[in-house]
Tab-separated table of C-alpha atoms and ligand atoms in Angstrom:
chain	number	residue	atom	x	y	z
W	287	MET	CA	0.157	-0.054	0.222
W	288	ALA	CA	1.579	3.044	-1.054
W	289	MET	CA	0.746	5.948	1.539
W	290	GLN	CA	1.356	9.414	0.903
W	291	ILE	CA	3.576	10.683	3.720
W	292	THR	CA	3.574	14.523	4.202
W	293	THR	CA	5.631	16.643	6.605
W	294	GLY	CA	3.308	19.325	6.640
W	295	THR	CA	5.972	22.106	7.367
W	296	SER	CA	4.322	24.699	5.766
W	297	GLU	CA	1.695	24.918	8.715
W	298	LEU	CA	4.445	24.498	11.021
W	299	ARG	CA	6.892	26.894	10.032
W	300	ASP	CA	5.618	29.901	11.979
W	301	ILE	CA	5.505	28.303	15.247
W	302	THR	CA	8.161	30.153	17.814
W	303	LYS	CA	9.064	28.688	20.902
W	304	MET	CA	7.838	30.094	24.146
W	305	GLU	CA	10.151	31.174	26.786
W	306	ARG	CA	9.423	31.704	30.430
W	307	ILE	CA	11.307	32.309	33.716
W	308	GLY	CA	11.670	29.216	35.585
W	309	ALA	CA	14.128	27.424	37.748
W	310	HIS	CA	16.656	27.058	35.338
W	311	SER	CA	15.878	30.180	33.261
W	312	HIS	CA	19.317	31.726	34.459
W	313	ILE	CA	21.371	28.971	32.209
W	314	HIS	CA	22.317	29.946	28.858
W	315	GLY	CA	24.895	27.135	28.260
W	316	LEU	CA	27.346	25.133	29.708
W	317	GLY	CA	30.038	27.785	30.248
W	318	LEU	CA	33.060	25.888	28.513
W	319	ASP	CA	35.624	27.438	26.676
W	320	ASP	CA	36.782	26.158	23.178
W	321	ARG	CA	38.888	23.490	24.468
W	322	LEU	CA	35.971	22.459	26.582
W	323	GLU	CA	37.327	23.909	29.979
W	324	PRO	CA	34.723	24.849	32.283
W	325	ARG	CA	34.954	28.568	33.180
W	326	ALA	CA	34.339	29.010	36.840
W	327	ASN	CA	31.195	30.876	36.209
W	328	ALA	CA	29.827	31.441	32.970
W	329	GLN	CA	26.574	31.326	30.979
W	330	GLY	CA	24.910	31.033	34.267
W	331	LEU	CA	26.567	28.076	35.562
W	332	VAL	CA	29.012	27.766	38.526
W	333	GLY	CA	31.326	25.093	39.842
W	334	GLN	CA	30.343	21.413	39.232
W	335	ALA	CA	33.721	21.436	36.590
W	336	LYS	CA	33.768	17.734	36.019
W	337	ALA	CA	30.423	17.090	34.981
W	338	ARG	CA	30.094	20.239	32.817
W	339	LYS	CA	33.177	19.272	31.098
W	340	ALA	CA	31.684	15.453	30.945
W	341	ALA	CA	28.491	17.164	29.246
W	342	GLY	CA	30.552	19.028	27.093
W	343	MET	CA	32.374	16.216	25.710
W	344	ILE	CA	29.133	14.201	25.273
W	345	LEU	CA	27.642	17.491	23.396
W	346	ARG	CA	30.699	17.557	21.075
W	347	MET	CA	29.975	14.072	20.215
W	348	VAL	CA	26.225	14.596	19.423
W	349	GLN	CA	27.222	17.647	17.398
W	350	GLU	CA	29.468	15.607	15.247
W	351	GLY	CA	26.593	13.165	14.783
W	352	ARG	CA	28.844	10.373	16.155
W	353	ILE	CA	26.767	9.483	18.969
W	354	ALA	CA	23.296	7.962	18.993
W	355	GLY	CA	21.982	5.044	20.923
W	356	ARG	CA	23.951	5.720	23.885
W	357	ALA	CA	22.741	6.747	27.256
W	358	ILE	CA	24.412	8.933	29.855
W	359	LEU	CA	23.386	9.005	33.741
W	360	PHE	CA	23.793	12.082	35.762
W	361	ALA	CA	23.824	10.634	39.413
W	362	GLY	CA	24.002	12.969	42.747
W	363	PRO	CA	22.266	14.021	45.628
W	364	PRO	CA	19.391	16.557	44.965
W	365	SER	CA	20.160	20.375	44.113
W	366	THR	CA	23.497	19.364	42.775
W	367	GLY	CA	22.612	20.659	39.549
W	368	LYS	CA	21.555	17.663	37.296
W	369	THR	CA	18.927	19.039	35.558
W	370	ALA	CA	20.801	22.715	35.389
W	371	ILE	CA	23.308	20.998	33.482
W	372	ALA	CA	20.994	19.165	31.175
W	373	MET	CA	19.543	22.358	30.420
W	374	GLY	CA	22.679	23.693	29.690
W	375	MET	CA	23.354	21.197	27.349
W	376	ALA	CA	20.279	21.994	25.686
W	377	GLN	CA	20.875	25.743	25.306
W	378	SER	CA	24.257	24.704	23.388
W	379	LEU	CA	22.647	22.481	20.848
W	380	GLY	CA	22.037	23.923	17.316
W	381	SER	CA	18.495	25.296	16.841
W	382	ASP	CA	17.343	22.457	14.650
W	383	VAL	CA	18.760	19.699	16.743
W	384	PRO	CA	15.762	18.316	19.010
W	385	PHE	CA	16.091	18.277	22.757
W	386	THR	CA	13.303	16.634	24.864
W	387	THR	CA	12.808	16.791	28.387
W	388	ILE	CA	10.377	14.560	30.252
W	389	ALA	CA	10.002	13.574	33.888
W	390	ALA	CA	9.815	9.742	34.309
W	391	SER	CA	6.790	10.186	36.085
W	392	GLU	CA	4.797	11.613	33.545
W	393	VAL	CA	5.040	8.490	31.590
W	394	PHE	CA	2.347	7.020	33.899
W	395	SER	CA	0.177	10.048	33.903
W	396	LEU	CA	-0.376	10.157	30.077
W	397	SER	CA	-3.722	8.796	28.669
W	398	MET	CA	-1.449	6.256	26.723
W	399	SER	CA	0.416	3.111	27.449
W	400	LYS	CA	3.871	3.654	29.188
W	401	THR	CA	5.734	2.275	26.067
W	402	GLU	CA	3.868	4.467	23.953
W	403	ALA	CA	4.689	7.471	25.796
W	404	LEU	CA	8.167	6.707	25.737
W	405	THR	CA	7.958	5.960	21.962
W	406	GLN	CA	6.703	9.427	21.267
W	407	ALA	CA	9.605	10.915	23.512
W	408	PHE	CA	11.967	9.136	21.526
W	409	ARG	CA	10.562	10.141	18.156
W	410	ARG	CA	10.293	13.760	19.302
W	411	SER	CA	14.063	13.852	19.731
W	412	ILE	CA	15.171	12.491	16.260
W	413	GLY	CA	14.816	15.485	13.672
W	414	VAL	CA	14.751	14.928	9.978
W	415	ARG	CA	16.081	17.885	7.872
W	416	ILE	CA	14.052	18.191	4.866
W	417	LYS	CA	15.115	19.660	1.781
W	418	GLU	CA	12.085	20.994	-0.345
W	419	GLU	CA	11.771	23.020	-3.490
W	420	THR	CA	9.326	25.360	-3.797
W	421	GLU	CA	7.721	27.893	-6.395
W	422	LEU	CA	8.269	31.484	-5.601
W	423	ILE	CA	7.103	34.452	-7.693
W	424	GLU	CA	9.737	37.128	-7.256
W	425	GLY	CA	9.639	40.794	-8.529
W	426	GLU	CA	8.862	44.411	-8.189
W	427	VAL	CA	5.347	45.513	-7.836
W	428	VAL	CA	4.122	47.679	-10.504
W	429	GLU	CA	0.677	48.115	-9.234
W	430	ILE	CA	-1.940	46.449	-6.959
W	431	GLN	CA	-5.532	47.151	-7.871
W	432	ILE	CA	-8.263	46.123	-5.576
W	433	ASP	CA	-11.915	45.983	-6.665
W	434	ARG	CA	-14.645	45.778	-4.014
W	435	SER	CA	-17.850	44.342	-4.873
W	436	LEU	CA	-20.862	46.733	-4.212
W	437	THR	CA	-21.673	45.133	-0.651
W	438	GLY	CA	-17.901	45.419	0.183
W	439	ALA	CA	-18.142	41.928	1.298
W	440	THR	CA	-15.923	40.237	-1.297
W	441	LYS	CA	-12.537	41.714	-3.019
W	442	THR	CA	-11.173	40.962	-6.384
W	443	GLY	CA	-7.856	42.430	-7.824
W	444	LYS	CA	-5.025	42.294	-9.948
W	445	LEU	CA	-1.238	42.490	-9.277
W	446	THR	CA	1.176	43.772	-11.597
W	447	ILE	CA	4.559	42.379	-11.031
W	448	LYS	CA	7.787	42.817	-13.220
W	449	THR	CA	11.531	41.812	-13.291
W	450	THR	CA	14.162	43.561	-15.332
W	451	ASP	CA	13.175	41.122	-18.118
W	452	MET	CA	9.328	40.721	-18.077
W	453	GLU	CA	6.190	41.917	-16.606
W	454	THR	CA	3.023	39.845	-15.673
W	455	ILE	CA	-0.638	40.630	-14.405
W	456	TYR	CA	-2.081	38.062	-11.680
W	457	ASP	CA	-5.470	37.893	-10.599
W	458	LEU	CA	-5.830	38.226	-6.897
W	459	GLY	CA	-8.284	36.237	-4.648
W	460	MET	CA	-9.246	37.305	-1.020
W	461	LYS	CA	-6.905	35.311	0.651
W	462	MET	CA	-4.048	36.836	-1.518
W	463	ILE	CA	-5.208	40.347	-0.961
W	464	GLU	CA	-5.418	39.795	2.864
W	465	ALA	CA	-1.844	38.570	2.905
W	466	LEU	CA	-0.637	41.581	0.697
W	467	THR	CA	-2.260	44.216	2.868
W	468	LYS	CA	-0.943	42.390	6.209
W	469	GLU	CA	2.547	43.117	4.670
W	470	LYS	CA	1.382	46.553	3.576
W	471	VAL	CA	2.877	45.954	0.082
W	472	LEU	CA	2.956	48.802	-2.186
W	473	ALA	CA	3.994	49.562	-5.573
W	474	GLY	CA	7.757	49.673	-5.874
W	475	ASP	CA	8.363	46.842	-3.162
W	476	VAL	CA	10.060	43.895	-4.077
W	477	ILE	CA	8.363	40.936	-2.917
W	478	ALA	CA	8.426	36.954	-3.006
W	479	ILE	CA	5.049	34.705	-2.897
W	480	ASP	CA	5.608	31.240	-1.941
W	481	LYS	CA	3.006	29.423	-4.195
W	482	THR	CA	2.548	26.659	-2.273
W	483	SER	CA	1.698	28.272	0.821
W	484	GLY	CA	0.782	31.731	-0.390
W	485	LYS	CA	3.131	33.350	2.267
W	486	VAL	CA	4.161	36.847	0.906
W	487	SER	CA	7.397	38.371	1.950
W	488	LYS	CA	8.805	41.583	1.527
W	489	LEU	CA	12.444	41.818	0.396
W	490	GLY	CA	12.826	45.519	0.278
W	491	ARG	CA	12.046	48.470	-1.939
W	492	SER	CA	13.293	48.631	-5.362
W	493	PHE	CA	15.989	51.218	-6.223
W	494	ALA	CA	14.498	52.756	-9.036
W	495	ARG	CA	11.603	53.986	-6.457
W	496	SER	CA	14.708	55.589	-3.962
W	497	ARG	CA	13.625	59.116	-4.990
W	498	ASP	CA	9.912	58.794	-5.124
W	499	TYR	CA	9.143	59.276	-1.622
W	500	ASP	CA	10.929	61.641	0.811
W	501	ALA	CA	9.048	60.462	3.700
W	502	MET	CA	10.726	56.850	4.374
W	503	GLY	CA	12.052	55.160	7.482
W	504	ALA	CA	15.486	55.084	8.220
W	505	ASP	CA	15.114	51.227	8.277
W	506	THR	CA	13.979	51.058	4.569
W	507	LYS	CA	16.237	48.348	2.633
W	508	PHE	CA	16.693	49.057	-0.804
W	509	VAL	CA	17.248	46.192	-3.318
W	510	GLN	CA	17.751	45.408	-6.995
W	511	CYS	CA	14.898	44.750	-9.315
W	512	PRO	CA	15.145	41.247	-9.637
W	513	GLU	CA	16.447	39.723	-13.199
W	514	GLY	CA	15.021	36.838	-15.334
W	515	GLU	CA	11.952	34.871	-14.955
W	516	ILE	CA	9.064	35.890	-12.457
W	517	GLN	CA	8.458	32.322	-11.330
W	518	LYS	CA	11.577	30.827	-9.871
W	519	ARG	CA	12.191	27.319	-7.991
W	520	LYS	CA	14.225	27.747	-4.619
W	521	GLU	CA	15.310	25.071	-2.294
W	522	VAL	CA	14.158	25.694	1.334
W	523	VAL	CA	15.418	23.528	4.137
W	524	HIS	CA	13.479	22.957	7.646
W	525	THR	CA	13.717	20.369	10.272
W	526	VAL	CA	10.683	18.349	11.833
W	527	SER	CA	10.896	15.646	14.307
W	528	LEU	CA	9.740	12.018	13.595
W	529	HIS	CA	7.014	12.365	15.962
W	530	GLU	CA	5.702	15.600	14.157
W	531	ILE	CA	5.655	13.653	11.097
W	532	ASP	CA	3.811	10.560	12.813
W	533	VAL	CA	0.970	12.984	14.164
W	534	ILE	CA	0.311	14.567	10.871
W	535	ASN	CA	0.060	11.390	9.149
W	536	SER	CA	-1.895	9.700	11.524
W	537	ARG	CA	-5.440	9.658	9.981
W	538	THR	CA	-7.247	10.039	12.952
W	539	GLN	CA	-5.697	13.050	14.637
W	540	GLY	CA	-4.363	15.241	11.531
W	541	PHE	CA	-1.635	18.074	12.207
W	542	LEU	CA	-4.211	19.761	14.639
W	543	ALA	CA	-3.742	17.444	17.557
W	544	LEU	CA	-0.017	18.826	17.916
W	545	PHE	CA	-1.461	21.819	19.067
W	546	ALA	CA	-3.787	20.067	21.391
W	547	GLY	CA	-0.940	17.798	22.780
W	548	ASP	CA	-3.795	14.906	22.443
W	549	THR	CA	-2.167	12.851	20.067
W	550	GLY	CA	-3.389	9.412	21.492
W	551	GLU	CA	-1.649	6.301	20.399
W	552	ILE	CA	-0.077	6.024	17.089
W	553	GLY	CA	-0.087	2.510	15.256
W	554	PRO	CA	3.275	0.780	14.744
W	555	GLU	CA	2.316	0.140	10.826
W	556	LEU	CA	2.074	3.925	10.635
W	557	ARG	CA	5.598	4.242	12.129
W	558	ASN	CA	7.034	1.488	9.939
W	559	GLN	CA	5.769	3.240	6.847
W	560	ILE	CA	7.342	6.538	8.048
W	561	ASN	CA	10.258	5.013	8.760
W	562	THR	CA	10.830	3.413	5.333
W	563	LYS	CA	9.788	6.844	3.604
W	564	VAL	CA	12.316	8.739	5.537
W	565	GLY	CA	14.964	6.037	4.633
W	566	GLU	CA	14.149	6.648	1.101
W	567	TRP	CA	14.308	10.319	1.138
W	568	ARG	CA	17.559	10.018	3.085
W	569	GLU	CA	18.695	7.980	0.085
W	570	GLU	CA	17.547	10.333	-2.468
W	571	GLY	CA	19.384	13.266	-0.697
W	572	LYS	CA	16.257	14.707	0.177
W	573	ALA	CA	16.425	14.199	3.960
W	574	GLU	CA	18.971	13.959	6.690
W	575	ILE	CA	18.374	12.474	10.056
W	576	ILE	CA	19.624	14.413	12.935
W	577	PRO	CA	19.565	12.476	16.014
W	578	GLY	CA	18.960	14.860	19.194
W	579	VAL	CA	18.720	14.393	22.701
W	580	LEU	CA	15.947	12.715	25.185
W	581	PHE	CA	16.450	13.762	28.763
W	582	ILE	CA	15.079	11.745	31.288
W	583	ASP	CA	14.829	13.253	34.706
W	584	GLU	CA	14.049	11.391	37.853
W	585	VAL	CA	14.464	8.230	35.998
W	586	HIS	CA	14.256	6.038	38.863
W	587	MET	CA	10.710	6.768	38.792
W	588	LEU	CA	10.434	4.619	35.764
W	589	ASP	CA	9.509	0.689	36.171
W	590	ILE	CA	11.139	-2.566	35.081
W	591	GLU	CA	8.809	-2.301	31.977
W	592	CYS	CA	9.955	0.779	30.573
W	593	PHE	CA	13.488	-0.111	31.385
W	594	SER	CA	13.444	-2.933	29.336
W	595	PHE	CA	11.681	-0.756	26.623
W	596	LEU	CA	14.950	1.502	26.889
W	597	ASN	CA	17.198	-1.160	26.673
W	598	ARG	CA	15.601	-2.322	23.345
W	599	ALA	CA	14.910	1.268	21.949
W	600	LEU	CA	18.526	2.274	22.361
W	601	GLU	CA	19.302	-0.439	19.880
W	602	SER	CA	17.138	0.797	17.165
W	603	GLU	CA	18.741	2.488	14.142
W	604	LEU	CA	16.880	5.796	14.835
W	605	ALA	CA	17.681	6.140	18.563
W	606	PRO	CA	18.596	9.703	19.867
W	607	LEU	CA	21.107	10.253	22.852
W	608	VAL	CA	19.166	9.442	26.001
W	609	ILE	CA	20.469	11.439	29.006
W	610	MET	CA	19.086	10.420	32.362
W	611	ALA	CA	19.195	11.885	36.032
W	612	SER	CA	18.708	10.013	39.192
W	613	ASN	CA	19.316	11.088	42.979
W	614	ARG	CA	19.083	7.330	44.330
W	615	GLY	CA	21.667	5.417	46.126
W	616	MET	CA	20.883	1.979	46.086
W	617	SER	CA	17.406	1.482	45.682
W	618	ARG	CA	14.660	-0.490	44.680
W	619	ILE	CA	13.654	-0.998	40.761
W	620	ARG	CA	10.158	-0.041	40.520
W	621	GLY	CA	7.871	-3.107	39.490
W	622	THR	CA	10.723	-5.583	41.117
W	623	LYS	CA	11.752	-6.665	44.558
W	624	PHE	CA	15.330	-6.057	43.626
W	625	ARG	CA	17.739	-3.335	44.589
W	626	SER	CA	20.315	-1.906	42.259
W	627	PRO	CA	22.497	1.286	42.046
W	628	HIS	CA	20.622	4.440	41.277
W	629	GLY	CA	17.252	2.716	40.927
W	630	LEU	CA	18.291	1.178	37.330
W	631	PRO	CA	18.574	-2.446	36.269
W	632	VAL	CA	22.156	-3.640	36.052
W	633	ASP	CA	21.777	-4.378	32.262
W	634	LEU	CA	20.873	-0.724	31.416
W	635	LEU	CA	23.429	0.492	33.560
W	636	ASP	CA	26.119	-1.490	31.765
W	637	ARG	CA	25.717	0.664	28.898
W	638	VAL	CA	25.284	3.902	30.358
W	639	LEU	CA	28.240	6.323	31.128
W	640	ILE	CA	27.799	7.543	34.467
W	641	VAL	CA	28.625	11.484	35.375
W	642	SER	CA	28.447	12.155	39.142
W	643	THR	CA	27.498	15.628	40.602
W	644	LYS	CA	28.963	16.436	43.850
W	645	PRO	CA	27.671	18.900	46.635
W	646	TYR	CA	28.600	22.378	46.270
W	647	THR	CA	30.918	24.364	48.339
W	648	PRO	CA	29.653	27.648	49.979
W	649	GLU	CA	31.637	29.810	47.640
W	650	ASP	CA	29.665	28.140	44.570
W	651	ILE	CA	26.500	28.365	46.442
W	652	GLN	CA	26.891	31.958	46.877
W	653	GLN	CA	27.724	32.537	43.476
W	654	ILE	CA	24.503	30.798	42.231
W	655	ILE	CA	22.499	32.762	44.786
W	656	GLU	CA	23.871	36.158	43.200
W	657	ILE	CA	23.086	34.638	39.987
W	658	ARG	CA	19.310	34.099	40.658
W	659	CYS	CA	18.910	37.344	42.422
W	660	GLN	CA	20.023	39.057	39.048
W	661	GLU	CA	17.685	36.959	37.179
W	662	GLU	CA	14.802	37.397	39.496
W	663	ASP	CA	15.648	41.185	39.773
W	664	THR	CA	15.862	41.101	43.517
W	665	GLN	CA	18.698	42.890	45.370
W	666	LEU	CA	19.997	41.310	48.627
W	667	THR	CA	21.953	43.219	51.235
W	668	SER	CA	25.703	41.216	51.801
W	669	GLU	CA	24.671	39.954	55.121
W	670	ALA	CA	21.515	38.643	53.465
W	671	ILE	CA	23.688	36.725	50.907
W	672	THR	CA	25.899	35.128	53.731
W	673	VAL	CA	22.694	34.029	55.607
W	674	LEU	CA	21.082	32.409	52.700
W	675	THR	CA	24.293	30.611	51.831
W	676	THR	CA	24.342	29.204	55.216
W	677	MET	CA	20.746	28.269	54.986
W	678	ALA	CA	21.404	26.580	51.786
W	679	THR	CA	24.289	24.522	53.290
W	680	GLN	CA	21.821	23.463	55.984
W	681	THR	CA	18.760	22.719	53.760
W	682	THR	CA	19.023	22.538	50.171
W	683	LEU	CA	20.229	24.927	47.343
W	684	ARG	CA	16.852	24.598	45.691
W	685	TYR	CA	14.948	25.636	49.142
W	686	ALA	CA	17.466	28.527	49.355
W	687	LEU	CA	16.779	29.618	46.043
W	688	ASN	CA	13.108	29.615	46.443
W	689	LEU	CA	13.257	32.118	49.376
W	690	ILE	CA	14.652	34.698	47.065
W	691	SER	CA	11.150	35.559	45.550
W	692	THR	CA	9.156	34.930	48.947
W	693	ALA	CA	11.616	37.185	50.930
W	694	GLN	CA	11.039	39.866	48.218
W	695	ILE	CA	7.662	40.052	48.687
W	696	ILE	CA	8.124	40.492	52.399
W	697	ALA	CA	10.616	43.237	51.796
W	698	LYS	CA	8.399	44.959	49.286
W	699	LYS	CA	5.491	45.147	52.243
W	700	ARG	CA	8.078	47.025	54.198
W	701	LYS	CA	8.642	49.341	51.205
W	702	ALA	CA	12.351	48.348	51.242
W	703	GLU	CA	14.431	48.142	48.066
W	704	LYS	CA	16.789	45.325	49.329
W	705	VAL	CA	15.927	42.390	50.913
W	706	ASP	CA	17.522	41.901	54.256
W	707	VAL	CA	18.198	39.201	56.932
W	708	GLU	CA	14.913	39.631	58.760
W	709	ASP	CA	12.992	39.036	55.333
W	710	LEU	CA	14.782	35.942	54.747
W	711	ARG	CA	14.097	34.777	58.492
W	712	ARG	CA	10.595	35.717	58.020
W	713	ALA	CA	10.359	33.631	54.667
W	714	TYR	CA	12.032	30.862	56.674
W	715	THR	CA	9.105	30.773	59.147
W	716	TYR	CA	6.688	30.631	56.613
W	717	PHE	CA	8.020	28.151	54.217
W	718	MET	CA	9.393	24.953	55.480
W	719	ASP	CA	12.194	22.890	54.043
W	720	GLU	CA	12.143	19.145	53.785
W	721	LYS	CA	13.830	18.457	57.253
W	722	ARG	CA	11.625	20.606	59.090
W	723	SER	CA	8.531	19.495	57.304
W	724	VAL	CA	9.467	15.612	58.141
W	725	GLN	CA	9.991	16.771	61.775
W	726	TRP	CA	6.518	18.259	61.781
W	727	LEU	CA	4.879	15.349	60.081
W	728	LYS	CA	6.161	13.203	62.881
W	729	GLU	CA	4.859	15.445	65.345
W	730	GLN	CA	1.262	15.472	63.810
W	731	GLN	CA	1.055	11.798	63.359
W	732	GLY	CA	-2.351	10.339	63.669
W	733	THR	CA	-3.807	13.992	62.577
W	734	LEU	CA	-3.107	13.739	58.946
W	735	VAL	CA	-4.169	11.244	56.323
W	736	PHE	CA	-1.217	8.494	56.338
W	737	ASP	CA	-0.152	5.961	53.970
W	738	GLU	CA	1.252	3.312	55.978
W	739	ILE	CA	4.300	1.588	54.331
W	740	LYS	CA	5.181	-1.949	54.913
W	741	GLN	CA	8.816	-2.250	56.538
W	742	GLY	CA	11.243	-3.340	53.882
W	743	ASP	CA	9.099	-1.925	50.979
W	744	GLY	CA	10.616	1.514	51.249
W	745	ASP	CA	12.920	2.373	48.273
W	746	ASP	CA	13.538	6.020	49.082
W	747	ASP	CA	17.120	6.637	50.275
W	748	PRO	CA	18.286	9.814	48.256
W	749	MET	CA	22.067	9.636	48.375
W	750	ALA	CA	21.939	12.845	50.520
W	751	GLY	CA	25.563	13.402	51.877
B	88	ADP	N1	26.076	24.944	38.710
B	88	ADP	C1	25.004	25.611	38.801
B	88	ADP	N2	25.283	26.602	38.788
B	88	ADP	C2	24.099	27.556	38.607
B	88	ADP	N3	22.771	27.078	38.717
B	88	ADP	C3	22.668	26.104	39.317
B	88	ADP	C4	23.888	25.037	39.379
B	88	ADP	N4	23.310	23.958	39.920
B	88	ADP	C5	22.294	24.000	40.313
B	88	ADP	N5	21.567	25.401	39.959
B	88	ADP	C6	20.321	25.672	40.328
B	88	ADP	O1	19.889	25.314	41.555
B	88	ADP	C7	18.644	24.630	41.562
B	88	ADP	C8	18.877	23.341	41.783
B	88	ADP	O2	19.466	22.588	40.755
B	88	ADP	P1	18.694	21.097	40.145
B	88	ADP	O3	19.407	21.193	38.718
B	88	ADP	O4	17.313	21.302	39.876
B	88	ADP	O5	19.175	19.891	40.767
B	88	ADP	P2	18.979	18.419	40.821
B	88	ADP	O6	18.422	18.137	39.392
B	88	ADP	O7	20.303	17.914	40.989
B	88	ADP	O8	18.227	17.916	41.841
B	88	ADP	C9	18.101	24.843	40.099
B	88	ADP	O9	17.590	26.212	40.281
B	88	ADP	C10	19.368	25.219	39.140
B	88	ADP	O10	19.287	25.924	38.105
B	89	MG	MG1	16.432	17.661	38.869
């Protein structure tokens, strides 16, 4: 059965990524120099030199396309920058190398099987760079004439466009008129129209018209009137992920499902067809595979079925680099009675490279706090910074960083410009850290709803300290 596989790129091309301020928004890269040596404090990252260097080496291999189907494990106590370093790696990859992040527990909460959720995550992390020829109409606008119907409800029109060698008149429909109006196209503009998508782009104003108007913005760009044919073929390159191709071609969903995020399960037959097709494109030189990165945070939350899926998926030809993070020491593998390092089965551990992260020194912590203050636009007095650093060493870095914004609100209430020790102290009493919370829970025993855990069933021993 020959099925038409499309990539739906003209619909997808205009979607831009959203940025937000979050726990890791101060991180802009790994902060390494050309020789992959970590700078003490760069691109938002501080200390943790060995792990950052290791991350940089892995990244270099990904960029050279030499590594796929491999797995890395960041192992270390909570708040030692495992997620932060992974985000730094994501920032340093090229814009069209896919980087997908999932938290292992997400796999259980989606409305699909665990293995389907993982398969989708894998396929999101493989890019397909596609070369396509499109037809363009390119030339200098001589005249745009728009006729309204008597009621004004419909419009028709004519576009006269020329190159140095020829001139043609095109009939315009409603859609084209709208597109031209939106771009504010006037006579004298040099424009390009993508014939398949109907997208209009303004390339600049024609030199020939440079003296026509004297009221022109300083940023007006002048270009030559194009030569030759008005209709041209041009090669465009864009990247989509295998998962996007899956969804667009799944007959029940269509590409709108990409926006709803509600993609449901996708059949293996379709995936096989797509793999075959992409393979063909690759042989014909029309497409290139870009193995990206899949980051699975808190990987010890996966269970044995997921782990064996991972093992198998890593062997497949179209596998991304898989980066995992775990804060467990020896702990139980979910879905089994066995204990294993980091909560990962030994056969999986066998194929991963392990990078460990270590607790920070007070100097590192202080620098991270200062970076976060800048990111959150908050000023701390120098005493407050010292106190917060001490708090971080006694609780966790993450807890201390969370206090910055709460203390700022308290400081604002007393109309102070800078957060002082007293504000931190009050924030500290309002919000508990984990240790105090555990203590409190013990004191409250019996008054809260509890889940009794049988002795010996516990699997939680974070590698604290
Ligand atoms: N080396 C670092 N440089 C800058 N910020 C860091 C560094 N390590 C951790 N952070 C920040 O500290 C917080 C906790 O780190 P995180 O990466 O979430 O820890 P983990 O994933 O190891 O539990 C995050 O806000 C993170 O961005
Ligand atoms: Mg983390």
